Tab-separated table of C-alpha atoms in Angstrom:
chain	number	residue	atom	x	y	z
A	148	GLU	CA	-15.276	13.499	10.773
A	149	PRO	CA	-11.872	13.078	13.641
A	150	GLU	CA	-8.984	14.023	11.778
A	151	VAL	CA	-5.294	13.973	11.696
A	152	THR	CA	-3.761	17.114	11.615
A	153	GLN	CA	-0.455	17.788	10.809
A	154	THR	CA	1.608	21.385	11.002
A	155	PRO	CA	3.475	23.093	8.950
A	156	SER	CA	1.598	21.883	5.714
A	157	HIS	CA	4.703	23.104	4.270
A	158	GLN	CA	8.094	23.247	5.309
A	159	VAL	CA	11.745	25.340	3.333
A	160	THR	CA	14.729	24.540	5.389
A	161	GLN	CA	18.304	24.103	4.463
A	162	MET	CA	20.425	21.749	4.061
A	163	GLY	CA	21.757	20.756	7.728
A	164	GLN	CA	19.576	22.583	10.319
A	165	GLU	CA	16.826	20.686	11.859
A	166	VAL	CA	13.513	20.363	11.969
A	167	ILE	CA	10.328	19.270	13.725
A	168	LEU	CA	7.603	17.785	11.923
A	169	ARG	CA	3.960	18.004	14.241
A	170	CYS	CA	1.200	15.502	14.328
A	171	VAL	CA	-1.895	16.133	16.854
A	172	PRO	CA	-3.736	12.124	16.161
A	173	ILE	CA	-7.077	11.436	16.978
A	174	SER	CA	-8.090	11.163	21.069
A	175	ASN	CA	-8.354	8.291	20.846
A	176	HIS	CA	-5.797	6.475	19.333
A	177	LEU	CA	-3.166	4.443	20.356
A	178	TYR	CA	-1.216	3.456	17.700
A	179	PHE	CA	0.878	6.274	15.881
A	180	TYR	CA	2.754	6.626	12.790
A	181	TRP	CA	4.943	8.606	10.373
A	182	TYR	CA	5.298	7.950	6.702
A	183	ARG	CA	6.933	9.940	3.732
A	184	GLN	CA	6.372	9.991	-0.418
A	185	ILE	CA	9.411	11.177	-2.215
A	186	LEU	CA	7.999	12.507	-4.920
A	187	GLY	CA	7.010	10.553	-7.840
A	188	GLN	CA	7.532	7.586	-5.668
A	189	LYS	CA	5.632	5.097	-3.093
A	190	VAL	CA	4.815	5.585	0.518
A	191	GLU	CA	7.622	4.460	2.982
A	192	PHE	CA	7.065	3.456	6.234
A	193	LEU	CA	9.305	5.477	8.714
A	194	VAL	CA	8.487	5.014	12.031
A	195	SER	CA	5.633	3.893	14.682
A	196	PHE	CA	5.195	4.452	17.882
A	197	TYR	CA	2.997	2.104	21.029
A	198	ASN	CA	3.243	2.737	24.155
A	199	ASN	CA	5.308	6.051	24.784
A	200	GLU	CA	7.902	4.014	22.585
A	201	ILE	CA	8.826	3.059	19.241
A	202	SER	CA	7.550	-0.135	17.942
A	203	GLU	CA	9.469	-0.392	15.074
A	204	LYS	CA	11.003	1.500	12.939
A	205	SER	CA	12.587	1.417	9.077
A	206	GLU	CA	16.644	1.327	7.659
A	207	ILE	CA	15.485	5.459	6.482
A	208	PHE	CA	14.800	6.281	10.816
A	209	ASP	CA	17.951	5.832	10.688
A	210	ASP	CA	20.002	8.458	14.347
A	211	GLN	CA	19.227	11.641	12.284
A	212	PHE	CA	15.335	10.515	12.376
A	213	SER	CA	13.516	10.650	16.419
A	214	VAL	CA	9.538	10.565	17.262
A	215	GLU	CA	8.198	11.826	20.548
A	216	ARG	CA	5.411	11.726	22.014
A	217	PRO	CA	5.591	15.502	24.312
A	218	ASP	CA	2.223	15.423	25.877
A	219	GLY	CA	-0.801	13.212	25.084
A	220	SER	CA	-2.213	15.137	22.106
A	221	ASN	CA	0.784	16.001	20.127
A	222	PHE	CA	3.844	13.656	17.981
A	223	THR	CA	6.467	15.129	16.303
A	224	LEU	CA	9.275	14.070	14.487
A	225	LYS	CA	12.654	15.437	14.181
A	226	ILE	CA	14.948	15.039	11.651
A	227	ARG	CA	18.516	16.323	13.174
A	228	SER	CA	20.273	17.671	10.877
A	229	THR	CA	18.221	17.737	7.507
A	230	LYS	CA	19.764	16.162	3.759
A	231	LEU	CA	18.625	17.395	0.104
A	232	GLU	CA	16.992	13.551	0.348
A	233	ASP	CA	14.791	14.369	3.453
A	234	SER	CA	13.253	16.333	0.982
A	235	ALA	CA	9.067	14.673	0.152
A	236	MET	CA	6.242	14.720	2.512
A	237	TYR	CA	5.780	13.440	5.689
A	238	PHE	CA	2.595	12.100	7.107
A	239	CYS	CA	1.177	10.692	10.435
A	240	ALA	CA	-1.002	8.160	10.589
A	241	SER	CA	-2.619	6.976	13.800
A	242	LYS	CA	-5.078	3.991	14.305
A	243	GLU	CA	-7.645	3.412	17.564
A	244	GLY	CA	-6.344	-0.251	17.754
A	245	GLN	CA	-4.552	-2.567	16.522
A	246	SER	CA	-7.196	-4.118	14.154
A	247	TYR	CA	-8.189	-1.007	12.308
A	248	GLY	CA	-7.954	0.997	9.423
A	249	TYR	CA	-5.058	4.177	9.072
A	250	THR	CA	-6.361	8.006	9.735
A	251	PHE	CA	-3.660	9.651	8.318
A	252	GLY	CA	-3.007	13.605	8.129
A	253	SER	CA	-2.386	16.293	5.051
A	254	GLY	CA	0.954	15.936	4.630
A	255	THR	CA	4.054	18.488	5.431
A	256	ARG	CA	5.938	19.019	2.742
A	257	LEU	CA	9.262	19.135	3.338
A	258	THR	CA	11.609	21.012	0.888
A	259	VAL	CA	15.423	20.734	1.678
A	260	VAL	CA	17.366	23.257	0.056
B	70	LEU	CA	3.386	-9.809	4.332
B	71	ALA	CA	1.723	-11.099	0.925
B	72	LYS	CA	2.502	-9.151	-2.313
B	73	THR	CA	0.352	-7.495	-4.315
B	74	THR	CA	-0.007	-7.066	-8.116
B	75	GLN	CA	-2.479	-4.482	-9.713
B	76	PRO	CA	-2.553	-2.445	-12.602
B	77	ILE	CA	0.269	0.133	-13.153
B	78	SER	CA	-3.510	2.693	-14.109
B	79	MET	CA	-6.543	2.472	-15.426
B	80	ASP	CA	-9.531	5.040	-17.104
B	81	SER	CA	-13.080	5.480	-17.047
B	82	TYR	CA	-16.056	7.429	-18.093
B	83	GLU	CA	-17.339	8.934	-15.595
B	84	GLY	CA	-21.145	7.389	-14.720
B	85	GLN	CA	-19.242	4.482	-15.182
B	86	GLU	CA	-18.229	1.382	-12.486
B	87	VAL	CA	-14.535	1.292	-12.169
B	88	ASN	CA	-13.397	-2.949	-11.044
B	89	ILE	CA	-9.960	-2.928	-9.274
B	90	THR	CA	-8.725	-5.954	-9.016
B	91	CYS	CA	-5.170	-6.918	-7.032
B	92	SER	CA	-3.661	-10.433	-6.913
B	93	HIS	CA	-2.362	-11.365	-3.834
B	94	ASN	CA	-1.568	-15.337	-5.434
B	95	ASN	CA	0.393	-16.174	-1.418
B	96	ILE	CA	-1.962	-14.553	1.077
B	97	ALA	CA	-1.314	-15.701	4.377
B	98	THR	CA	-4.537	-17.118	6.881
B	99	ASN	CA	-3.908	-14.102	9.196
B	100	ASP	CA	-3.841	-11.494	6.042
B	101	TYR	CA	-7.137	-9.402	5.470
B	102	ILE	CA	-6.983	-6.877	2.455
B	103	THR	CA	-7.476	-3.971	2.680
B	104	TRP	CA	-7.856	-0.875	-0.019
B	105	TYR	CA	-6.983	2.634	0.161
B	106	GLN	CA	-7.491	5.671	-2.257
B	107	GLN	CA	-4.515	8.654	-2.517
B	108	PHE	CA	-5.242	11.884	-3.810
B	109	PRO	CA	-1.981	14.102	-5.251
B	110	SER	CA	-0.787	15.807	-2.093
B	111	GLN	CA	-2.637	14.149	0.692
B	112	GLY	CA	-2.348	11.562	3.029
B	113	PRO	CA	-3.830	8.103	2.043
B	114	ARG	CA	-7.270	7.504	2.859
B	115	PHE	CA	-9.007	4.160	4.327
B	116	ILE	CA	-11.864	2.858	1.745
B	117	ILE	CA	-11.876	-0.760	3.108
B	118	GLN	CA	-11.506	-4.274	4.082
B	119	GLY	CA	-12.553	-7.037	3.662
B	120	TYR	CA	-11.462	-10.726	4.407
B	121	LYS	CA	-13.694	-12.991	2.273
B	122	THR	CA	-16.739	-12.514	0.128
B	123	LYS	CA	-18.073	-9.397	0.014
B	124	VAL	CA	-17.961	-5.912	1.662
B	125	THR	CA	-19.679	-3.125	0.504
B	126	ASN	CA	-19.534	0.568	2.936
B	127	GLU	CA	-20.862	3.724	1.753
B	128	VAL	CA	-17.854	4.236	-0.679
B	129	ALA	CA	-17.495	0.925	-2.378
B	130	SER	CA	-17.364	-2.911	-2.652
B	131	LEU	CA	-14.788	-5.141	-2.334
B	132	PHE	CA	-15.415	-8.935	-3.790
B	133	ILE	CA	-12.725	-11.727	-2.731
B	134	PRO	CA	-13.109	-15.366	-4.650
B	135	ALA	CA	-13.459	-18.437	-2.205
B	136	ASP	CA	-8.979	-18.308	-2.453
B	137	ARG	CA	-8.730	-15.618	-1.850
B	138	LYS	CA	-5.919	-15.041	-4.144
B	139	SER	CA	-7.584	-12.156	-5.464
B	140	SER	CA	-9.686	-8.837	-4.422
B	141	THR	CA	-11.743	-6.748	-6.603
B	142	LEU	CA	-12.404	-3.154	-5.294
B	143	SER	CA	-15.585	-1.880	-6.784
B	144	LEU	CA	-16.265	1.976	-7.248
B	145	PRO	CA	-20.076	2.535	-8.925
B	146	ARG	CA	-20.390	5.098	-11.118
B	147	VAL	CA	-17.292	7.143	-10.916
B	148	SER	CA	-16.372	10.760	-11.018
B	149	LEU	CA	-13.808	12.367	-12.018
B	150	SER	CA	-13.312	13.451	-8.118
B	151	ASP	CA	-12.813	9.689	-7.616
B	152	THR	CA	-9.293	9.964	-9.578
B	153	ALA	CA	-6.457	9.574	-7.961
B	154	VAL	CA	-3.889	6.417	-6.756
B	155	TYR	CA	-5.945	3.785	-4.971
B	156	TYR	CA	-3.629	1.072	-2.793
B	157	CYS	CA	-4.632	-3.121	-2.458
B	158	LEU	CA	-2.304	-4.109	0.422
B	159	VAL	CA	-2.628	-7.363	1.865
B	160	GLY	CA	-2.274	-8.447	5.437
B	161	ASP	CA	-1.542	-9.431	9.494
B	162	ARG	CA	-4.624	-6.339	10.264
B	163	TYR	CA	-1.696	-6.509	13.650
B	164	GLN	CA	0.928	-4.936	10.773
B	165	LYS	CA	2.103	-1.730	9.753
B	166	VAL	CA	0.269	-1.385	5.972
B	167	THR	CA	3.367	-1.280	3.668
B	168	PHE	CA	2.181	0.451	0.390
B	169	GLY	CA	3.188	-0.437	-3.674
B	170	THR	CA	2.629	1.412	-6.097
B	171	GLY	CA	-1.345	1.883	-7.192
B	172	THR	CA	-3.668	1.955	-9.949
B	173	LYS	CA	-3.871	5.573	-11.099
B	174	LEU	CA	-7.410	6.204	-11.745
B	175	GLN	CA	-8.509	8.905	-14.819
B	176	VAL	CA	-11.519	9.599	-14.019
B	177	ILE	CA	-12.896	10.931	-17.485
B	178	PRO	CA	-15.544	14.046	-18.359
């Protein structure tokens, strides 16, 4: 079964540092997403990406966040200057078409110290 | 997006059928009902989606009454590995998914 792959599985970073979380969506999928889940809380939408541009973003996705699809396979989330409250599991998801179900990756656990 | 209400938690013994009901009184005509499963420290996994009546796949069944104001996810003969959080989502299939707090299912040996 095709998978969404995320790397690294766990990243520890110092406050103020930049981090890049990487995702390889399923190859024929066209819609890409980032979600996050703070420990013990709900899964929250961050951003959706289609046709090489952001289609929707949440209030959480401020100027510190950016996404990129630098080549045909990778989809990255960059946090420019991490804060303690950015500590969470970050999930990448993709889907083939607008009406299809999402496939989520296993997540990257980001710990900001 | 239609608001959903589902139990916070449920316990079940291994081998039993588990039914998790979700209320969505203000579901819109274009809305579908989708269920996801999430294990600890993993991403949510799509289980099943339906619009009306009954949908069945290899994992679960989804029952939707005629008024569509509720839905029931049925897991046949649960095992310990079915212990997870189950999310009921209602919305247009073209919208992004928005997760609630889900139902934490604990399967007991």
